[in-house]
PDB file of C-alpha atoms in Angstrom:
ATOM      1  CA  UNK A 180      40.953  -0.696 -17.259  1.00 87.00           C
ATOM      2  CA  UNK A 181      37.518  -2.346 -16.617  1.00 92.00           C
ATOM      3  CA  UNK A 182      37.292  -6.347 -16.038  1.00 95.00           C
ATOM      4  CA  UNK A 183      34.224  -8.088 -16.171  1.00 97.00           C
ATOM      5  CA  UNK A 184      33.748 -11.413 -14.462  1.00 97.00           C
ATOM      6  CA  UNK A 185      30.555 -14.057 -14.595  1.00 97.00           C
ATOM      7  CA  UNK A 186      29.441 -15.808 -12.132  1.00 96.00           C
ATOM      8  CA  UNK A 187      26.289 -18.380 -11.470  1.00 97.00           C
ATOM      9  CA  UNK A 188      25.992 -20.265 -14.530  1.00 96.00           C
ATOM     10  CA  UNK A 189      25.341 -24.024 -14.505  1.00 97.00           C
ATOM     11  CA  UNK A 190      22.861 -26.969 -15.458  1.00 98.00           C
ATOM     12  CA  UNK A 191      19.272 -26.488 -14.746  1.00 98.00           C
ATOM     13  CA  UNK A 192      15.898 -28.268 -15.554  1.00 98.00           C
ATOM     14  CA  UNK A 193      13.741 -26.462 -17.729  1.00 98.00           C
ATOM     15  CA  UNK A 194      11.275 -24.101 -15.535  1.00 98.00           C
ATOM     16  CA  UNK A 195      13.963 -23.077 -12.975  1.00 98.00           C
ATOM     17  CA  UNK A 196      16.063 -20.341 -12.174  1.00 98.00           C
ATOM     18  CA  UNK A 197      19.396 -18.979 -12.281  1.00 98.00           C
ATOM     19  CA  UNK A 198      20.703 -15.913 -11.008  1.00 98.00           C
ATOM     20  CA  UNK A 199      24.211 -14.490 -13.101  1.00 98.00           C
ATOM     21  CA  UNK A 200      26.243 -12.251 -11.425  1.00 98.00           C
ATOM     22  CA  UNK A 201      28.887  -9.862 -13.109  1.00 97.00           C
ATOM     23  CA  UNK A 202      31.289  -8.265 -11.046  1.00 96.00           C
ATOM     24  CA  UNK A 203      33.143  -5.162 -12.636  1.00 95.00           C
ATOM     25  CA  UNK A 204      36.693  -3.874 -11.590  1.00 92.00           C
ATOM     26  CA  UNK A 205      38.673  -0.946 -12.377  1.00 89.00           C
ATOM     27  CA  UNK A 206      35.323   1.632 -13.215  1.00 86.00           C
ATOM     28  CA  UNK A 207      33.005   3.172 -11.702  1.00 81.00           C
ATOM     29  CA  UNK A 208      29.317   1.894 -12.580  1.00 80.00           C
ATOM     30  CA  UNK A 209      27.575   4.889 -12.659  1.00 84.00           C
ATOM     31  CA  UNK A 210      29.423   5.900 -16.452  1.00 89.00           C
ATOM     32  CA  UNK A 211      28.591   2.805 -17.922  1.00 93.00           C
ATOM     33  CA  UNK A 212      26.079   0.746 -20.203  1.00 94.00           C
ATOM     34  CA  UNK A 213      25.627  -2.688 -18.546  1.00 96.00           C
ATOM     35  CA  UNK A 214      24.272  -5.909 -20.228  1.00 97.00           C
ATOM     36  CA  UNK A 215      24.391  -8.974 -21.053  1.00 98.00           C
ATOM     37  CA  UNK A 216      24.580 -11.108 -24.373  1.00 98.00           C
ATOM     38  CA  UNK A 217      24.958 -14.626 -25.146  1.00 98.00           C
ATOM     39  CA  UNK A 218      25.606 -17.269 -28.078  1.00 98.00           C
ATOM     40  CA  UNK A 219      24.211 -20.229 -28.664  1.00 97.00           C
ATOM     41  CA  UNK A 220      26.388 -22.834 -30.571  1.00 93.00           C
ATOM     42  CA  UNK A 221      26.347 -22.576 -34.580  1.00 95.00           C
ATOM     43  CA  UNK A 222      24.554 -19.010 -33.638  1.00 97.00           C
ATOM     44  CA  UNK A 223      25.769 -15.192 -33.814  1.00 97.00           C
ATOM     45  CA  UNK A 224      25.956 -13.441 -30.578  1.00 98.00           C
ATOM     46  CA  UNK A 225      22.924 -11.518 -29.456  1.00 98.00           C
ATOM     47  CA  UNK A 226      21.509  -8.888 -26.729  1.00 98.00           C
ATOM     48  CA  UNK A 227      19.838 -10.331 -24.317  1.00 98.00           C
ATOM     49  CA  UNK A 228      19.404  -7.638 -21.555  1.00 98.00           C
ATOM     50  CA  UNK A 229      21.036  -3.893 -21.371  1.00 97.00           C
ATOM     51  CA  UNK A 230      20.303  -1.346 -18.273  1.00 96.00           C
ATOM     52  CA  UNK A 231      21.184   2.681 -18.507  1.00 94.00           C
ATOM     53  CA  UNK A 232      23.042   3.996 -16.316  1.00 91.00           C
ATOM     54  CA  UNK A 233      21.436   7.300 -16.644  1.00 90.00           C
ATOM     55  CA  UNK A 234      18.076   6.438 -15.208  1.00 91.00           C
ATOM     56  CA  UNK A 235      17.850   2.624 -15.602  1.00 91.00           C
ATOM     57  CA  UNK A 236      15.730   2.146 -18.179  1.00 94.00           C
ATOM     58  CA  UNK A 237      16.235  -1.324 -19.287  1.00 96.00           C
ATOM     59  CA  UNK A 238      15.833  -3.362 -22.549  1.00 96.00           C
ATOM     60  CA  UNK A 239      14.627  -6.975 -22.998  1.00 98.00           C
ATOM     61  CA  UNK A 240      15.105  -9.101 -26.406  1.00 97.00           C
ATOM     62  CA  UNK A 241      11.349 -10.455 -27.061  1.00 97.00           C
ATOM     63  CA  UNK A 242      12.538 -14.362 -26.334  1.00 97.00           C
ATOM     64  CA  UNK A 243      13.331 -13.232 -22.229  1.00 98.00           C
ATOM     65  CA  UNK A 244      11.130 -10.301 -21.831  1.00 98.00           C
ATOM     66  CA  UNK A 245       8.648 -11.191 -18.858  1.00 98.00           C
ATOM     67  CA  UNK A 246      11.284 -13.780 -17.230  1.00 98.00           C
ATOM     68  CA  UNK A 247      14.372 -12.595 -17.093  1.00 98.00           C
ATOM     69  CA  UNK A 248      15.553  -8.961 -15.152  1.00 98.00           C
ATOM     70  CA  UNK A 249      18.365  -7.032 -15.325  1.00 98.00           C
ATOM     71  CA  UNK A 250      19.490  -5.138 -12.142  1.00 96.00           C
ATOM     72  CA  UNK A 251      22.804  -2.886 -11.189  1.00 93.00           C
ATOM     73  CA  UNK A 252      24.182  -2.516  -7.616  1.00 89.00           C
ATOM     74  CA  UNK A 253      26.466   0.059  -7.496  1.00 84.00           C
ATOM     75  CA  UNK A 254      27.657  -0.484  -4.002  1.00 87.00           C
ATOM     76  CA  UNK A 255      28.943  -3.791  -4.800  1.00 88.00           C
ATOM     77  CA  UNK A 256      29.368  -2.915  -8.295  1.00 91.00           C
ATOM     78  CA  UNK A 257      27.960  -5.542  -9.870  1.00 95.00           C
ATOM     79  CA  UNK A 258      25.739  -6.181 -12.649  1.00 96.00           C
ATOM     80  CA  UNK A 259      22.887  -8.918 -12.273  1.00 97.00           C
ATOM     81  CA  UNK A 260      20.437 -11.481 -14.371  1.00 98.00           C
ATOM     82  CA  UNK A 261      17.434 -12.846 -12.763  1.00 98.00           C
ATOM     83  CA  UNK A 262      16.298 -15.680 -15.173  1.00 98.00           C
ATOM     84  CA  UNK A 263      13.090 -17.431 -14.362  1.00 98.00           C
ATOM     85  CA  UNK A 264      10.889 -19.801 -16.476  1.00 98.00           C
ATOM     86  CA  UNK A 265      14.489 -21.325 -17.994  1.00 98.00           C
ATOM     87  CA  UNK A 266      13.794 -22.619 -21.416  1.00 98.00           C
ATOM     88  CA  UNK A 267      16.118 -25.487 -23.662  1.00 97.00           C
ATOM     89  CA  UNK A 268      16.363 -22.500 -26.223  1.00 97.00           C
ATOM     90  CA  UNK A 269      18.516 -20.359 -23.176  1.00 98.00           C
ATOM     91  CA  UNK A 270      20.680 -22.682 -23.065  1.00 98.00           C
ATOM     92  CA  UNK A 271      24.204 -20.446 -24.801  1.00 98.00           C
ATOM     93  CA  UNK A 272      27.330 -19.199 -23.280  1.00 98.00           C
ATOM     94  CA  UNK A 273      26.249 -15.537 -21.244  1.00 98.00           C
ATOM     95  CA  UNK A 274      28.396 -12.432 -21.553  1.00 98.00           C
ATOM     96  CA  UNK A 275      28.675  -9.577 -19.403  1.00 98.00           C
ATOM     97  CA  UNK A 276      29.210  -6.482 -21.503  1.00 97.00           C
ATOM     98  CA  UNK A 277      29.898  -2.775 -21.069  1.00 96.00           C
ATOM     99  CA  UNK A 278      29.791   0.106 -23.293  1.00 95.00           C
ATOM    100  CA  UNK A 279      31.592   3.446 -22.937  1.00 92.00           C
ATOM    101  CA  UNK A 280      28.245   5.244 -22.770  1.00 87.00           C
ATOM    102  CA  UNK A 281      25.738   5.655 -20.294  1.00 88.00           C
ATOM    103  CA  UNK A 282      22.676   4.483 -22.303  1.00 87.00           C
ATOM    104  CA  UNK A 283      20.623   0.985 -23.202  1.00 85.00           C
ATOM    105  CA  UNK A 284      21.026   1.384 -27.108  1.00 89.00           C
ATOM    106  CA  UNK A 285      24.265  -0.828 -26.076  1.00 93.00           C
ATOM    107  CA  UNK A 286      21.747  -3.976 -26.775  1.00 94.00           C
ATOM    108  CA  UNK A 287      21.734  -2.650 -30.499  1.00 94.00           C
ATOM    109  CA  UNK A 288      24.475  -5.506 -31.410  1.00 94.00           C
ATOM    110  CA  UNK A 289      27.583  -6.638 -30.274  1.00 95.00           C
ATOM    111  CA  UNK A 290      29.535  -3.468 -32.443  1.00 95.00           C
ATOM    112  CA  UNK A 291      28.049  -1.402 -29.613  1.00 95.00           C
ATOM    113  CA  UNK A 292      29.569  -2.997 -26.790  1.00 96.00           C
ATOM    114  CA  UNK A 293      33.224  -1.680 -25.662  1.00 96.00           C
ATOM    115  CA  UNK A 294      34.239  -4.564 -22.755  1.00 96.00           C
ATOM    116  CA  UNK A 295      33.188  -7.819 -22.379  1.00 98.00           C
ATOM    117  CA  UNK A 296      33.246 -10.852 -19.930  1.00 98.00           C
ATOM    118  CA  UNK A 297      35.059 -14.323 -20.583  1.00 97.00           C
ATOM    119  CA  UNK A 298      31.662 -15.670 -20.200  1.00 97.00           C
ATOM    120  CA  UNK A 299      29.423 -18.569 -18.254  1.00 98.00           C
ATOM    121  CA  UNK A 300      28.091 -21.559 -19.721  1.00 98.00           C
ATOM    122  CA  UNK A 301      24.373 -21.681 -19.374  1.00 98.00           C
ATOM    123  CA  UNK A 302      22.757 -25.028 -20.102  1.00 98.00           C
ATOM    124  CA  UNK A 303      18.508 -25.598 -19.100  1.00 98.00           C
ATOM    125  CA  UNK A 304      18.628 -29.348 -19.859  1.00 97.00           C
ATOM    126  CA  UNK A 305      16.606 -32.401 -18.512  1.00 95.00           C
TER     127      UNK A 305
END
């Protein structure tokens, strides 16, 4: 059974950086949609970030494209966010999430998604 655990959330001044980390048990990566979501409170969960895992092609929402980056390491198999350029509007609760297919469409909507993290508490704050 796949587990998916966050990792690297925290407070941070608008501008900066933080790097999430998911680490996934119990799979192997390589069958897998990877992403991540998140929901902000009062608001519906949303994609933020998917990557294939056919020939990782990657999707952006418009509101991170150009600061935040998705990556996979399959040695470690783990699942990572690279978010730069931190806005006050970032600030949600992140989720790892899997689907059960190997392609990006996952960051369709949350009905695509199969597994997903507890999730990490974001907040980009002065």
């Amino acid at each position: 059974q796949m587990q998916l655990v966050e990792s690297g959330g925290g407070l941070v001044q608008p501008g900066g950086s933080l790097r999430l980390s998911c680490a996934v048990s119990g799979v192997t990566l390589g069958y897998y949609a990877l992403g991540w979501f998140r929901q902000a409170p009062g608001k519906e969960r949303e994609a933020v970030s998917c990557i294939s895992s056919r020939d990782g092609s990657t999707y952006y929402s418009n509101s991170v494209k150009g600061r935040f980056t998705i990556s996979r390491d399959s040695t470690k198999n783990t699942v990572l966010l690279q978010m730069n350029s931190l806005r006050s509007e970032d600030t949600a609760v992140y989720y790892c999430a899997a689907a059960d297919y190997r392609d990006a469409t996952m960051c369709r909507g949350v009905n695509e998604v199969n597994y997903w993290g507890q999730g990490t508490q974001v907040t980009v704050s002065s």
